Amino acid sequence: MKTSISDIIDRYGNDPSRLMDILLDIQEEIGYIPEEINQKIADQLGISKAELVETISFYHFFSNKPLGKYHVYLNNSVTAEMMGREKVKQTFEEEAGIKFGNVSGDGLIGLYDTSCIGMCDQEPAAIINGVIFKDLTPFRIKEMVKYMRQGMPVNEMCRQNYGDGNNSSDLVQAVVSNNIRLKGTVVWDQYSPGEGLQKAIAMKPAEVIEEIKKSNLRGRGGAGFPTGLKWEFCTKAMETERYIFCNADEGEPGTFKDRVILTELPRLVFEGMAIAAYAVGAKSGVLYIRYEYKYLRKHLENALEELRKENLLGKDIAGRKGFDFDIRIQYGAGAYVCGEESALIESAEGKRGEPRDRPPFPVDKGYKEKPTIVNNVETLAKVTKIMKKGSEWFLSLGTKESAGTKLMSISGDCRYPGVYEIEWGHSIYDILEMVGAEEVQAVQVGGPSGTLIGPNQLPRHLGYEDLGTGGALIIFHESRDLLKEVVMNYTEFFIEESCGSCSTCRNIPVLLKDKLQKILDGHGVVQDIDDLLDWSKPLKISRCGLGHTAANPIVTSIQNFRHLYEKRVLRDREFETGFNLADSVRESCEAAGRPANI
Amino acid sequence: MSKAIVATTSLAGCFGCHMSILDIDERILDLIQLVEFNKSPIDDIKTFTKQCDIGLIEGGCCNSENVHVLKDFRKHCNILISLGECAIMGGLPAMRNGIPIKECLREAYLTGPSVTANTEHIIPNDPELPMLLDKVYPCQEIVKIDYYLPGCPPTADLIWETLVALLKGTEINLPYEVIKFD
Ligand SMILES: Cc1cc2nc3c(=O)[nH]c(=O)nc-3n(C[C@H](O)[C@H](O)[C@H](O)COP(=O)(O)O)c2cc1C
Ligand code: SF4
Ligand code: SF4
Ligand code: FES
């Protein structure tokens, strides 16, 4: 071992609130987090072993067992399935001689499913030892497993060219593509670092907030909360130690625009954080970014370093006495719910990513119980541009209630998947035409937590007055089996990602899934469709948005595609459970070595 | 008014729900004015002798015999009621549902720390024995259930109120104390 455990913990000042970093570093160093060292870690941090295990056990990418010298995390999102994941998965299993969820006997290869890696426009994709592989095919898998047996380092296995833009820079070197299909006038317009911030510090902090309020900018993370108002709330909090968080967790399947912004324009985002810091008087900021984007780490650190050199971060920023602000990068470890702002804060404090009860909201009591602003990557990028060009200009784009542009992550059955920056107000129909989608059966607007709409709703418009969205559109061709391929996958996603605190969110999606499976198996009756709708209702009392939306795939597909359900249910009876005695006793009879006498 | 006929059974339950039926105390005297018991542990009638008005089921289904009894109840009872957590959700026995049945059997009969007498290392295999199901099923996943009485066990008052309401055709009286559990 090169670095000792205690050195790693020392590196973070023996601070238990930096547990995520400590665990990530230990896992990086040893390959996993052996149970034998738990006591040692806990002792050095002055926490109980139970507290430590609470955190470790929460995150998908932490493991207390060796993961395999090559650990493969293959995305299992809907788009991955649509683009041929099943064959890729089978080939992996055949070539490695193990099933997913296992490590080969010699400890060489570990195969794992994972929920979303932010690459829906280039699926099937996998993360192998932290390196992204995209557009996978059985041919490539056979090659790669051969290389693994030869002991080749993972980064040498990439036989594709590095991606466009900064993906091929020395600090990134990833095969990932940006797929920027449409450069809009806000984010992608010419950018020179510091201009937004200079404008801001020429104003009073309250004027900056006023300008953002006037621009009508609303949060781009999904909920659409007015950004200026959020900042104003923060300034009203009593405590003056305040924090700025940038939410780069981007866990909603089908969303990948924040990855592209951070690849191409990290400084635009960091500058937005500095403007927010100036406006509310914060001294520190945190970029909370998902583990899947670990390959961007050096690139992001470098962007911060450049900003420090240019005095756009650090002390007396841009020459303004007393304006001190710096940013650290906090990686997550695989949990969709950590995108929820209070869970994100918990996670950044080194704990399980369980959402907090609200109120108090983060603007009152956030990171370390201090007032905290959490904004999405795209929101902060826009802040910088609004400061530079003014709220009038921003208001001139988009619609009355939805000012400006939106970055859309578009994937699924279309010719040109990728990132599009468009003004609010366009119809889904026009967008589909632009992205080369034909014979569309359905569009998932906003990812699994959003809405599944059908052809008769394509004239609907993007915007808070009609279809508000965090920016994902996933397109499904007529030939897709919506219930089996889409609704089931999304429902399983929520089951996998629930933090488990609320009994509603922990249980109801499982019951819904079983009922949907019953319908898919041909045992459903009409009552089952109504049950699905009724049983979804109590989810609304869950603590966070994950629970609130976990039934959306089922509910919105029943609302808009009820005929697909009705086609599958039995018409000739009112009640049917599908229970089969012979099937259910098979295993136990086998184990006992007795005949099944039904 | 002719007496209503009631049957009861305990499947994968602990008999606690039946105990709760007895907890109606002296009201049982009123009850037998209203009902006659058929197949039930209460009077020890083992097989149905006639069609019943109401069947009360305690416990879910953990083995093939439970399934047969439950289906028999469905056939012979006009109204079937799931009585208690085990019947409604599987209850405590369903704790095994997360563990594959083969693993459960191995642990119980072969490898568990308390296994000392099973010197021949067999998992019980007499064809006379009921067969274990792959998991514990709540009753409504096997047959149609008409009413559910929650609780572990449901309180005597809840059972009493339900029976009286059903038998007299009146609206059930469900004060908060009867259905709150914490
Ligand atoms: C389960 C869940 C996941 C979320 N994931 C994200 C995410 O990945 N990125 C994001 O910006 N917001 C996410 N949000 C929304 C955040 O809670 C929060 O509203 C947002 O970061 C605020 O920033 P904004 O106002 O700039 O949009 C999520 C919310 C929930 C309930
Ligand atoms: S709704 Fe779900 S994810 Fe959110 S806090 Fe409750 S259990 Fe956790
Ligand atoms: S519900 Fe409770 S009292 Fe009734 S059988 Fe189950 S464990 Fe026993
Ligand atoms: S699963 Fe495709 S972007 Fe997340």
CSV table of C-alpha atoms in Angstrom, one decimal, chain B residues 6 69 82 120 162:
chain,number,residue,atom,x,y,z
B,6,VAL,CA,-69.3,-18.1,10.7
B,69,VAL,CA,-57.7,-24.3,3.2
B,82,SER,CA,-58.6,-11.1,6.3
B,120,GLU,CA,-29.0,-37.7,8.9
B,162,THR,CA,-67.3,-5.5,12.1
